[in-house]
Tab-separated table of C-alpha atoms and ligand atoms in Angstrom:
chain	number	residue	atom	x	y	z
A	1329	UNK	CA	-4.404	16.759	-22.327
A	1330	UNK	CA	-5.194	13.966	-19.593
A	1331	UNK	CA	-3.849	14.459	-16.055
A	1332	UNK	CA	-3.314	10.740	-16.121
A	1333	UNK	CA	-3.703	7.646	-18.061
A	1334	UNK	CA	-3.860	4.119	-16.591
A	1335	UNK	CA	-3.047	1.847	-19.454
A	1336	UNK	CA	-3.988	-1.868	-19.729
A	1337	UNK	CA	-5.466	-2.512	-16.577
A	1338	UNK	CA	-8.068	-4.911	-15.685
A	1339	UNK	CA	-11.023	-3.324	-14.737
A	1340	UNK	CA	-13.321	-5.441	-12.309
A	1341	UNK	CA	-16.988	-4.757	-12.263
A	1342	UNK	CA	-19.628	-7.103	-10.606
A	1343	UNK	CA	-20.482	-7.729	-14.159
A	1344	UNK	CA	-17.325	-9.070	-15.402
A	1345	UNK	CA	-13.987	-7.597	-16.421
A	1346	UNK	CA	-12.440	-5.396	-19.031
A	1347	UNK	CA	-8.983	-4.809	-19.991
A	1348	UNK	CA	-8.544	-1.092	-20.998
A	1349	UNK	CA	-7.027	2.243	-20.786
A	1350	UNK	CA	-8.684	4.869	-18.374
A	1351	UNK	CA	-8.088	8.574	-18.771
A	1352	UNK	CA	-8.609	10.958	-16.142
A	1353	UNK	CA	-8.877	14.534	-16.018
A	1354	UNK	CA	-9.689	17.177	-13.370
A	1355	UNK	CA	-10.605	14.609	-10.592
A	1356	UNK	CA	-12.996	12.778	-13.120
A	1357	UNK	CA	-12.601	9.689	-15.285
A	1358	UNK	CA	-12.878	11.258	-18.779
A	1359	UNK	CA	-12.339	8.025	-20.830
A	1360	UNK	CA	-12.555	4.452	-20.818
A	1361	UNK	CA	-11.408	2.039	-23.713
A	1362	UNK	CA	-9.029	1.414	-25.855
A	1363	UNK	CA	-6.043	3.792	-26.909
A	1364	UNK	CA	-6.920	7.326	-25.767
A	1365	UNK	CA	-6.268	9.875	-28.226
A	1366	UNK	CA	-4.167	12.609	-26.815
A	1367	UNK	CA	-1.273	12.679	-24.076
A	1368	UNK	CA	-1.080	12.645	-20.275
A	1369	UNK	CA	1.055	14.363	-17.759
A	1370	UNK	CA	1.585	10.962	-16.375
A	1371	UNK	CA	1.076	7.372	-17.720
A	1372	UNK	CA	0.804	4.192	-15.428
A	1373	UNK	CA	1.234	0.731	-17.125
A	1374	UNK	CA	-1.367	-1.339	-15.163
A	1375	UNK	CA	-0.692	-4.472	-17.085
A	1376	UNK	CA	-0.768	-7.669	-14.844
A	1377	UNK	CA	-3.004	-5.330	-12.322
A	1378	UNK	CA	-6.694	-4.874	-11.245
A	1379	UNK	CA	-8.332	-1.580	-11.399
A	1380	UNK	CA	-11.461	-1.260	-9.053
A	1381	UNK	CA	-13.343	1.687	-7.757
A	1382	UNK	CA	-12.464	3.342	-4.557
A	1383	UNK	CA	-13.374	1.243	-1.660
A	1384	UNK	CA	-16.301	2.878	0.350
A	1385	UNK	CA	-16.235	2.062	3.983
A	1386	UNK	CA	-19.746	3.470	5.537
A	1387	UNK	CA	-18.834	2.677	8.993
A	1388	UNK	CA	-15.981	4.280	10.532
A	1389	UNK	CA	-15.669	5.761	14.309
A	1390	UNK	CA	-13.245	8.430	14.040
A	1391	UNK	CA	-13.094	10.356	17.216
A	1392	UNK	CA	-13.609	14.093	15.817
A	1393	UNK	CA	-14.900	16.162	17.338
A	1394	UNK	CA	-14.551	15.007	20.741
A	1395	UNK	CA	-11.451	13.043	21.108
A	1396	UNK	CA	-9.317	13.830	18.137
A	1397	UNK	CA	-5.936	12.910	19.953
A	1398	UNK	CA	-7.680	9.303	19.697
A	1399	UNK	CA	-8.234	9.488	16.007
A	1400	UNK	CA	-8.939	12.739	14.214
A	1401	UNK	CA	-10.072	13.399	10.786
A	1402	UNK	CA	-6.431	13.842	9.693
A	1403	UNK	CA	-5.018	10.462	10.922
A	1404	UNK	CA	-8.124	8.410	10.411
A	1405	UNK	CA	-8.389	9.405	6.803
A	1406	UNK	CA	-4.467	8.573	5.795
A	1407	UNK	CA	-5.208	5.345	7.797
A	1408	UNK	CA	-8.429	4.763	5.061
A	1409	UNK	CA	-5.903	5.425	2.277
A	1410	UNK	CA	-3.615	2.826	3.229
A	1411	UNK	CA	-6.327	0.356	2.859
A	1412	UNK	CA	-7.514	1.390	-0.247
A	1413	UNK	CA	-10.577	3.400	1.230
A	1414	UNK	CA	-11.191	6.724	-0.625
A	1415	UNK	CA	-14.543	7.226	1.182
A	1416	UNK	CA	-15.799	6.906	4.804
A	1417	UNK	CA	-18.919	7.571	6.377
A	1418	UNK	CA	-18.461	8.607	10.209
A	1419	UNK	CA	-20.748	7.292	12.751
A	1420	UNK	CA	-22.930	9.894	15.246
A	1421	UNK	CA	-21.615	8.624	18.709
A	1422	UNK	CA	-18.908	11.195	18.716
A	1423	UNK	CA	-18.825	14.084	21.570
A	1424	UNK	CA	-21.069	16.008	21.045
A	1425	UNK	CA	-23.018	13.241	18.961
A	1426	UNK	CA	-24.164	14.550	15.555
A	1427	UNK	CA	-27.637	14.708	15.832
A	1428	UNK	CA	-28.953	18.087	14.922
A	1429	UNK	CA	-27.832	20.800	12.275
A	1430	UNK	CA	-25.436	22.700	14.547
A	1431	UNK	CA	-23.225	19.367	15.119
A	1432	UNK	CA	-23.738	17.969	11.845
A	1433	UNK	CA	-22.218	21.124	10.354
A	1434	UNK	CA	-19.422	21.200	13.116
A	1435	UNK	CA	-18.314	17.746	12.122
A	1436	UNK	CA	-18.452	18.378	8.258
A	1437	UNK	CA	-16.442	21.395	8.725
A	1438	UNK	CA	-13.888	19.127	10.631
A	1439	UNK	CA	-14.026	16.580	7.778
A	1440	UNK	CA	-13.610	19.352	5.129
A	1441	UNK	CA	-10.392	20.856	6.648
A	1442	UNK	CA	-8.702	17.545	7.445
A	1443	UNK	CA	-9.867	14.678	5.678
A	1444	UNK	CA	-7.711	13.453	2.553
A	1445	UNK	CA	-10.319	10.950	1.610
A	1446	UNK	CA	-13.887	11.989	0.636
A	1447	UNK	CA	-16.592	11.552	3.410
A	1448	UNK	CA	-20.218	11.698	4.321
A	1449	UNK	CA	-21.682	11.604	7.827
A	1450	UNK	CA	-24.476	9.705	9.535
A	1451	UNK	CA	-27.220	11.509	11.995
A	1452	UNK	CA	-27.710	9.771	15.160
A	1453	UNK	CA	-31.671	8.885	16.017
A	1454	UNK	CA	-32.514	10.600	19.308
A	1455	UNK	CA	-35.824	11.832	20.682
A	1456	UNK	CA	-34.539	15.616	19.691
A	1457	UNK	CA	-32.976	14.530	16.384
A	1458	UNK	CA	-35.965	13.024	15.059
A	1459	UNK	CA	-37.806	16.232	13.923
A	1460	UNK	CA	-34.736	17.547	12.381
A	1461	UNK	CA	-33.783	14.281	10.108
A	1462	UNK	CA	-36.006	15.099	7.046
A	1463	UNK	CA	-34.468	18.374	6.605
A	1464	UNK	CA	-30.793	17.064	6.873
A	1465	UNK	CA	-31.715	14.394	4.663
A	1466	UNK	CA	-33.371	16.577	2.066
A	1467	UNK	CA	-30.516	18.950	2.009
A	1468	UNK	CA	-28.094	16.099	1.172
A	1469	UNK	CA	-25.851	16.440	4.373
A	1470	UNK	CA	-26.408	12.726	5.762
A	1471	UNK	CA	-26.344	9.861	4.305
A	1472	UNK	CA	-28.892	8.178	6.672
A	1473	UNK	CA	-29.947	7.786	10.291
A	1474	UNK	CA	-27.815	5.711	12.388
A	1475	UNK	CA	-30.179	3.797	15.266
A	1476	UNK	CA	-28.203	2.492	18.257
A	1477	UNK	CA	-30.715	-0.343	19.642
A	1478	UNK	CA	-28.746	-1.284	22.350
A	1479	UNK	CA	-26.186	0.766	24.198
A	1480	UNK	CA	-22.544	0.764	22.992
A	1481	UNK	CA	-19.831	3.592	23.016
A	1482	UNK	CA	-21.579	6.887	23.902
A	1483	UNK	CA	-25.040	7.745	24.550
A	1484	UNK	CA	-27.193	7.069	21.641
A	1485	UNK	CA	-29.250	3.894	22.513
A	1486	UNK	CA	-32.873	4.416	21.594
A	1487	UNK	CA	-35.926	3.625	23.558
A	1488	UNK	CA	-38.848	1.830	22.031
A	1489	UNK	CA	-40.354	5.028	21.458
A	1490	UNK	CA	-37.795	6.572	19.339
A	1491	UNK	CA	-37.126	3.467	17.304
A	1492	UNK	CA	-40.681	3.715	16.152
A	1493	UNK	CA	-40.366	7.452	15.743
A	1494	UNK	CA	-37.458	6.777	13.216
A	1495	UNK	CA	-39.585	4.481	11.496
A	1496	UNK	CA	-42.929	6.501	11.469
A	1497	UNK	CA	-41.709	10.253	11.228
A	1498	UNK	CA	-38.496	10.359	9.226
A	1499	UNK	CA	-37.096	9.649	6.039
A	1500	UNK	CA	-34.143	8.223	4.357
A	1501	UNK	CA	-31.889	5.156	4.912
A	1502	UNK	CA	-32.004	3.551	8.531
A	1503	UNK	CA	-28.641	1.953	9.495
A	1504	UNK	CA	-29.041	-0.104	12.532
A	1505	UNK	CA	-26.690	-1.466	15.386
A	1506	UNK	CA	-28.983	-4.355	16.347
A	1507	UNK	CA	-28.758	-5.480	19.850
A	1508	UNK	CA	-31.760	-5.743	21.830
A	1509	UNK	CA	-31.644	-3.887	25.283
A	1510	UNK	CA	-33.420	-6.146	27.476
A	1511	UNK	CA	-31.437	-9.231	26.482
A	1512	UNK	CA	-28.522	-7.199	26.921
A	1513	UNK	CA	-29.849	-6.425	30.388
A	1514	UNK	CA	-30.381	-9.779	31.375
A	1515	UNK	CA	-27.017	-11.160	30.191
A	1516	UNK	CA	-25.208	-8.304	31.889
A	1517	UNK	CA	-26.971	-8.984	35.179
A	1518	UNK	CA	-25.739	-12.968	34.929
A	1519	UNK	CA	-22.272	-11.917	34.248
A	1520	UNK	CA	-21.811	-8.978	36.408
A	1521	UNK	CA	-20.344	-10.658	39.529
A	1522	UNK	CA	-17.720	-12.228	37.330
A	1523	UNK	CA	-14.083	-10.987	36.885
A	1524	UNK	CA	-13.435	-12.179	33.464
A	1525	UNK	CA	-16.202	-13.254	31.247
A	1526	UNK	CA	-16.446	-13.812	27.309
A	1527	UNK	CA	-17.768	-10.668	25.744
A	1528	UNK	CA	-19.780	-13.021	23.696
A	1529	UNK	CA	-21.588	-14.407	26.705
A	1530	UNK	CA	-22.299	-10.809	28.043
A	1531	UNK	CA	-23.679	-9.525	24.736
A	1532	UNK	CA	-25.003	-12.772	23.258
A	1533	UNK	CA	-26.174	-13.644	20.013
A	1534	UNK	CA	-29.962	-13.719	21.117
A	1535	UNK	CA	-29.706	-10.064	21.749
A	1536	UNK	CA	-28.978	-9.416	17.956
A	1537	UNK	CA	-31.659	-12.055	16.873
A	1538	UNK	CA	-34.262	-10.240	18.779
A	1539	UNK	CA	-33.404	-6.855	17.535
A	1540	UNK	CA	-33.195	-8.236	13.447
A	1541	UNK	CA	-36.766	-9.873	14.290
A	1542	UNK	CA	-37.957	-6.347	15.371
A	1543	UNK	CA	-36.612	-4.662	12.540
A	1544	UNK	CA	-37.971	-6.950	10.027
A	1545	UNK	CA	-41.424	-6.218	11.803
A	1546	UNK	CA	-41.071	-2.600	11.303
A	1547	UNK	CA	-39.687	-2.748	7.745
A	1548	UNK	CA	-42.902	-4.953	6.961
A	1549	UNK	CA	-45.212	-2.266	8.616
A	1550	UNK	CA	-43.522	0.576	6.933
A	1551	UNK	CA	-41.686	-0.578	3.625
A	1552	UNK	CA	-38.365	1.682	5.176
A	1553	UNK	CA	-34.935	0.822	3.903
A	1554	UNK	CA	-32.733	-0.746	6.619
A	1555	UNK	CA	-29.187	-1.246	6.556
A	1556	UNK	CA	-28.205	-3.847	8.985
A	1557	UNK	CA	-24.537	-2.935	10.301
A	1558	UNK	CA	-22.085	-5.649	11.588
A	1559	UNK	CA	-24.125	-8.814	10.962
A	1560	UNK	CA	-22.485	-11.636	13.158
A	1561	UNK	CA	-24.619	-14.320	13.822
A	1562	UNK	CA	-26.022	-17.546	12.208
A	1563	UNK	CA	-29.338	-16.242	13.959
A	1564	UNK	CA	-29.574	-13.227	12.014
A	1565	UNK	CA	-28.950	-15.068	8.959
A	1566	UNK	CA	-31.641	-17.468	9.552
A	1567	UNK	CA	-34.370	-14.670	10.584
A	1568	UNK	CA	-33.490	-12.506	7.222
A	1569	UNK	CA	-33.248	-15.632	5.166
A	1570	UNK	CA	-36.888	-15.643	4.183
A	1571	UNK	CA	-37.049	-11.910	3.432
A	1572	UNK	CA	-33.871	-11.364	1.311
A	1573	UNK	CA	-34.886	-9.970	-1.965
A	1574	UNK	CA	-38.626	-8.933	-0.680
A	1575	UNK	CA	-37.806	-6.390	1.985
A	1576	UNK	CA	-35.641	-3.441	1.526
A	1577	UNK	CA	-32.983	-4.728	4.004
A	1578	UNK	CA	-29.530	-4.767	3.381
A	1579	UNK	CA	-26.640	-6.302	5.641
A	1580	UNK	CA	-22.949	-5.097	6.089
A	1581	UNK	CA	-20.505	-7.413	7.432
A	1582	UNK	CA	-16.833	-6.576	9.266
A	1583	UNK	CA	-13.609	-8.301	8.638
A	1584	UNK	CA	-13.378	-8.960	12.485
A	1585	UNK	CA	-16.941	-11.152	12.464
A	1586	UNK	CA	-15.766	-12.848	9.256
A	1587	UNK	CA	-11.888	-13.456	10.199
A	1588	UNK	CA	-12.135	-13.539	13.922
A	1589	UNK	CA	-13.964	-15.964	16.634
A	1590	UNK	CA	-13.819	-16.400	20.155
A	1591	UNK	CA	-12.011	-19.725	19.327
A	1592	UNK	CA	-9.330	-18.849	16.729
A	1593	UNK	CA	-8.699	-15.262	18.563
A	1594	UNK	CA	-9.992	-15.501	22.061
A	1595	UNK	CA	-6.195	-14.823	23.611
A	1596	UNK	CA	-6.484	-11.486	22.373
A	1597	UNK	CA	-8.870	-10.801	25.373
A	1598	UNK	CA	-10.084	-7.158	25.374
A	1599	UNK	CA	-8.280	-6.566	21.980
A	1600	UNK	CA	-11.085	-8.128	20.340
A	1601	UNK	CA	-13.666	-6.574	22.851
A	1602	UNK	CA	-16.141	-5.069	20.216
A	1603	UNK	CA	-19.956	-4.822	20.265
A	1604	UNK	CA	-21.219	-6.645	18.654
A	1605	UNK	CA	-18.977	-9.153	20.032
A	1606	UNK	CA	-16.533	-11.398	17.863
A	1607	UNK	CA	-18.679	-14.862	17.891
A	1608	UNK	CA	-18.009	-18.230	18.156
A	1609	UNK	CA	-16.355	-20.302	15.205
A	1610	UNK	CA	-19.826	-21.434	14.402
A	1611	UNK	CA	-21.179	-18.161	13.830
A	1612	UNK	CA	-18.022	-17.100	11.950
A	1613	UNK	CA	-18.561	-19.888	9.537
A	1614	UNK	CA	-22.142	-19.356	8.870
A	1615	UNK	CA	-21.194	-15.637	8.313
A	1616	UNK	CA	-18.394	-16.690	5.992
A	1617	UNK	CA	-20.750	-18.763	4.065
A	1618	UNK	CA	-23.121	-16.290	3.661
A	1619	UNK	CA	-20.775	-13.955	2.293
A	1620	UNK	CA	-19.973	-16.717	-0.324
A	1621	UNK	CA	-23.537	-17.409	-1.152
A	1622	UNK	CA	-23.707	-13.393	-1.980
A	1623	UNK	CA	-26.222	-12.988	1.001
A	1624	UNK	CA	-24.071	-9.631	2.425
A	1625	UNK	CA	-24.219	-6.416	0.723
A	1626	UNK	CA	-21.425	-4.427	2.061
A	1627	UNK	CA	-18.227	-4.648	4.073
A	1628	UNK	CA	-17.885	-2.247	6.614
A	1629	UNK	CA	-14.726	-1.867	8.854
A	1630	UNK	CA	-16.450	-0.565	12.115
A	1631	UNK	CA	-12.971	1.141	12.432
A	1632	UNK	CA	-13.396	2.040	16.221
A	1633	UNK	CA	-9.879	2.663	17.796
A	1634	UNK	CA	-9.292	2.683	21.397
A	1635	UNK	CA	-5.394	3.011	23.147
A	1636	UNK	CA	-3.574	-0.036	24.173
A	1637	UNK	CA	-3.755	1.289	27.709
A	1638	UNK	CA	-7.544	1.191	27.775
A	1639	UNK	CA	-7.522	-2.039	26.224
A	1640	UNK	CA	-5.201	-3.388	28.778
A	1641	UNK	CA	-7.600	-2.698	31.927
A	1642	UNK	CA	-9.748	-5.121	33.084
A	1643	UNK	CA	-12.623	-6.672	31.097
A	1644	UNK	CA	-15.246	-4.456	32.463
A	1645	UNK	CA	-13.298	-1.325	32.130
A	1646	UNK	CA	-11.817	-1.907	28.883
A	1647	UNK	CA	-13.719	0.040	25.993
A	1648	UNK	CA	-15.387	-1.666	23.012
A	1649	UNK	CA	-14.181	-1.228	19.595
A	1650	UNK	CA	-10.957	-2.000	17.242
A	1651	UNK	CA	-9.399	-0.248	14.460
A	1652	UNK	CA	-9.598	-1.330	11.125
A	1653	UNK	CA	-10.414	1.095	8.170
A	1654	UNK	CA	-6.866	0.060	6.826
A	1655	UNK	CA	-6.833	-3.459	7.178
A	1656	UNK	CA	-10.745	-4.307	5.617
A	1657	UNK	CA	-8.966	-4.525	1.965
A	1658	UNK	CA	-5.967	-6.351	2.817
A	1659	UNK	CA	-8.090	-8.651	4.628
A	1660	UNK	CA	-10.334	-9.306	2.060
A	1661	UNK	CA	-7.770	-9.682	-0.549
A	1662	UNK	CA	-6.305	-12.223	1.619
A	1663	UNK	CA	-9.472	-13.923	1.640
A	1664	UNK	CA	-9.421	-13.591	-2.051
A	1665	UNK	CA	-6.379	-15.547	-2.799
A	1666	UNK	CA	-7.568	-18.582	-0.315
A	1667	UNK	CA	-10.871	-18.909	-2.490
A	1668	UNK	CA	-13.248	-17.479	0.134
A	1669	UNK	CA	-14.561	-14.552	-2.114
A	1670	UNK	CA	-14.322	-14.112	-5.722
A	1671	UNK	CA	-13.022	-10.699	-7.530
A	1672	UNK	CA	-16.228	-9.824	-8.903
A	1673	UNK	CA	-18.326	-10.072	-5.418
A	1674	UNK	CA	-15.349	-8.259	-3.523
A	1675	UNK	CA	-15.901	-5.304	-5.785
A	1676	UNK	CA	-19.554	-5.315	-5.361
A	1677	UNK	CA	-19.426	-5.162	-1.541
A	1678	UNK	CA	-16.647	-2.857	-1.237
A	1679	UNK	CA	-17.709	-0.508	-3.691
A	1680	UNK	CA	-20.477	-0.946	-6.089
A	1681	UNK	CA	-23.114	-1.881	-3.598
A	1682	UNK	CA	-22.505	1.009	-1.109
A	1683	UNK	CA	-22.810	3.541	-3.976
A	1684	UNK	CA	-25.849	2.021	-5.060
A	1685	UNK	CA	-27.410	1.565	-1.704
A	1686	UNK	CA	-26.664	5.046	-0.087
A	1687	UNK	CA	-27.583	6.745	-3.743
A	1688	UNK	CA	-23.881	8.171	-4.130
A	1689	UNK	CA	-23.191	10.288	-7.120
A	1690	UNK	CA	-20.380	9.359	-9.088
A	1691	UNK	CA	-19.056	6.746	-6.813
A	1692	UNK	CA	-18.567	2.808	-6.976
A	1693	UNK	CA	-17.903	2.771	-10.845
A	1694	UNK	CA	-15.091	3.138	-13.465
A	1695	UNK	CA	-17.003	4.893	-16.350
A	1696	UNK	CA	-16.684	8.354	-18.222
A	1697	UNK	CA	-18.122	11.189	-15.673
A	1698	UNK	CA	-17.374	9.185	-12.533
A	1699	UNK	CA	-15.356	10.674	-10.091
A	1700	UNK	CA	-11.344	9.242	-10.308
A	1701	UNK	CA	-11.314	7.275	-6.948
A	1702	UNK	CA	-9.519	4.059	-8.047
A	1703	UNK	CA	-7.308	1.218	-6.552
A	1704	UNK	CA	-4.842	-0.573	-8.449
A	1705	UNK	CA	-4.094	-3.445	-6.877
A	1706	UNK	CA	-2.512	-7.422	-7.560
A	1707	UNK	CA	-4.416	-10.681	-6.926
A	1708	UNK	CA	-2.753	-13.390	-4.991
A	1709	UNK	CA	0.146	-11.810	-3.585
A	1710	UNK	CA	-0.090	-11.789	0.279
A	1711	UNK	CA	1.756	-11.502	3.434
A	1712	UNK	CA	1.494	-11.931	6.961
A	1713	UNK	CA	0.509	-8.659	8.739
A	1714	UNK	CA	3.118	-7.848	11.495
A	1715	UNK	CA	3.157	-5.335	14.096
A	1716	UNK	CA	5.928	-3.421	12.157
A	1717	UNK	CA	3.111	-3.255	9.255
A	1718	UNK	CA	0.482	-1.506	11.712
A	1719	UNK	CA	0.489	2.055	11.109
A	1720	UNK	CA	-2.750	3.454	12.575
A	1721	UNK	CA	-2.812	5.938	15.092
A	1722	UNK	CA	-3.517	3.529	17.831
A	1723	UNK	CA	-0.960	1.530	16.979
A	1724	UNK	CA	-2.396	-1.932	17.224
A	1725	UNK	CA	-4.187	-4.446	15.435
A	1726	UNK	CA	-6.141	-7.490	16.205
A	1727	UNK	CA	-5.093	-9.001	12.797
A	1728	UNK	CA	-1.413	-8.947	13.265
A	1729	UNK	CA	-0.612	-12.731	12.016
A	1730	UNK	CA	-3.222	-13.002	9.789
A	1731	UNK	CA	-2.841	-13.095	5.766
A	1732	UNK	CA	-3.553	-10.257	3.904
A	1733	UNK	CA	-2.853	-8.515	0.690
A	1734	UNK	CA	-0.091	-6.569	-0.174
A	1735	UNK	CA	-0.757	-2.867	-0.221
A	1736	UNK	CA	-2.635	-1.665	-3.552
A	1737	UNK	CA	0.078	-0.213	-5.961
A	1738	UNK	CA	-1.836	3.121	-6.412
A	1739	UNK	CA	-4.618	4.706	-4.386
A	1740	UNK	CA	-6.363	7.326	-6.490
A	1741	UNK	CA	-8.568	9.944	-4.750
A	1742	UNK	CA	-10.562	12.603	-6.940
A	1743	UNK	CA	-7.769	12.123	-9.741
A	1744	UNK	CA	-4.620	12.401	-7.504
A	1745	UNK	CA	-2.427	9.667	-6.521
A	1746	UNK	CA	-2.394	9.768	-2.949
A	1747	UNK	CA	-0.624	6.157	-2.172
A	1748	UNK	CA	1.653	4.124	-3.960
A	1749	UNK	CA	2.562	0.739	-2.688
A	1750	UNK	CA	1.281	1.594	0.865
A	1751	UNK	CA	3.443	4.949	0.840
A	1752	UNK	CA	1.034	7.977	1.588
A	1753	UNK	CA	2.001	10.940	-0.419
A	1754	UNK	CA	2.881	14.515	0.844
A	1755	UNK	CA	0.919	17.445	0.714
A	1756	UNK	CA	-2.322	15.531	-0.029
A	1757	UNK	CA	-5.440	17.435	-1.380
A	1758	UNK	CA	-8.647	17.185	1.099
A	1759	UNK	CA	-11.218	14.798	0.199
A	1760	UNK	CA	-14.534	16.018	-0.739
A	1761	UNK	CA	-18.086	15.749	0.749
A	1762	UNK	CA	-20.148	12.987	-1.144
A	1763	UNK	CA	-23.130	13.981	-2.872
A	1764	UNK	CA	-26.408	11.908	-3.281
A	1765	UNK	CA	-28.714	11.128	-6.189
A	1766	UNK	CA	-32.542	11.284	-6.096
A	1767	UNK	CA	-33.123	13.753	-2.936
B	2962	DOR	O1	-17.451	-1.568	19.800
B	2962	DOR	C1	-18.065	-0.440	19.269
B	2962	DOR	N1	-17.133	0.457	19.830
B	2962	DOR	N2	-19.323	-0.822	18.886
B	2962	DOR	C2	-19.862	0.452	18.803
B	2962	DOR	O2	-20.934	0.288	18.518
B	2962	DOR	C3	-19.170	1.801	18.991
B	2962	DOR	C4	-17.890	1.569	18.792
B	2962	DOR	C5	-16.906	2.867	19.407
B	2962	DOR	O3	-17.421	3.974	18.875
B	2962	DOR	O4	-16.066	2.546	20.335
B	2963	ZN	ZN1	-20.099	1.117	15.024
């Protein structure tokens, strides 16, 4: 007997669509096809609904350990669920930073005890962490090494030596926040006396382009796999274009770089202060065009909440970062309705590609044996995000007023129905640590 049968849903894969029934048993997909034999404890009719594998957000900055009042694994993972995200990877710039066996184990213990979605964590690249990364990678406890080229929140900015060391001495996937520190320093100096500059001038596009050019050189020399986080400019796209498919470089894009610009959201001031910055409309359109042409590989929310109080300080005091793990899928569904992205591309970027790039076991697909992380949703039904709809822990979103998809009908994590129509279930089971293939 199945735990759940989802009947007549349209399963979306990058390769096409298929109307089928899905049988779920013990947290796994046990059957995909027509009319499964046997019964189920619960049957769900998915006629007129699409079914995709759960969204995998490989870029969140929960604040636990360090600042759980701001965002804990409990609050962040519930917000993830609201947006159809069933797996998150947390970034290492927490306090203490996640840079060795002890801090990795401590963060994993927090996640294990509190996260209602599946989880993985990144290790941060520092002089101290480099000798430990291979062991962490081989033992399957990290999803990759995160390199902060350029300072941002936290103290993980790499020196040129650490950057070289990551490429020459470690193994595994390298995720990069790519901003060139000397370029950031020069622009910072120029604007330092200004009371209220535009963040995109203080951390200008040249900084990301220089960093990406440096990365391309390092990948050419070493053949290492690099995932560029939050690509935000036409310049980066131009630098990468010639190598797409030839070098093992993949790219993430965030909703804020796709939907917000200094032109269309400048009045939000520090609420859109984020590193790398929200760019001009020209850059935003270039990134949107690249998305349509299939040049970007994954969506990441870069969920990095700060309180409204902190954001209301003056420009130089206000921290960088904005919430987004719960609004990513709704915003992409809004773009889907407006023809800016197709269903198949959406599913590949939200789920299939992250599973493939990170080598996730049992994720990113709807087939027998896979984990039953599923999202049932409607296409073409949208609404405007209102302040009342914003439920994230920090209580604000830069996307209020934007067109978003209505909440998914169902979000299932490990075979358990965790949310229905945006309403989160009670007494949710805890998520599981992700596993990797081929290590
Ligand atoms: O704006 C940002 N905020 N960029 C980062 O790289 C880190 C993040 C945070 O943790 O607040
Ligand atoms: Zn980040």
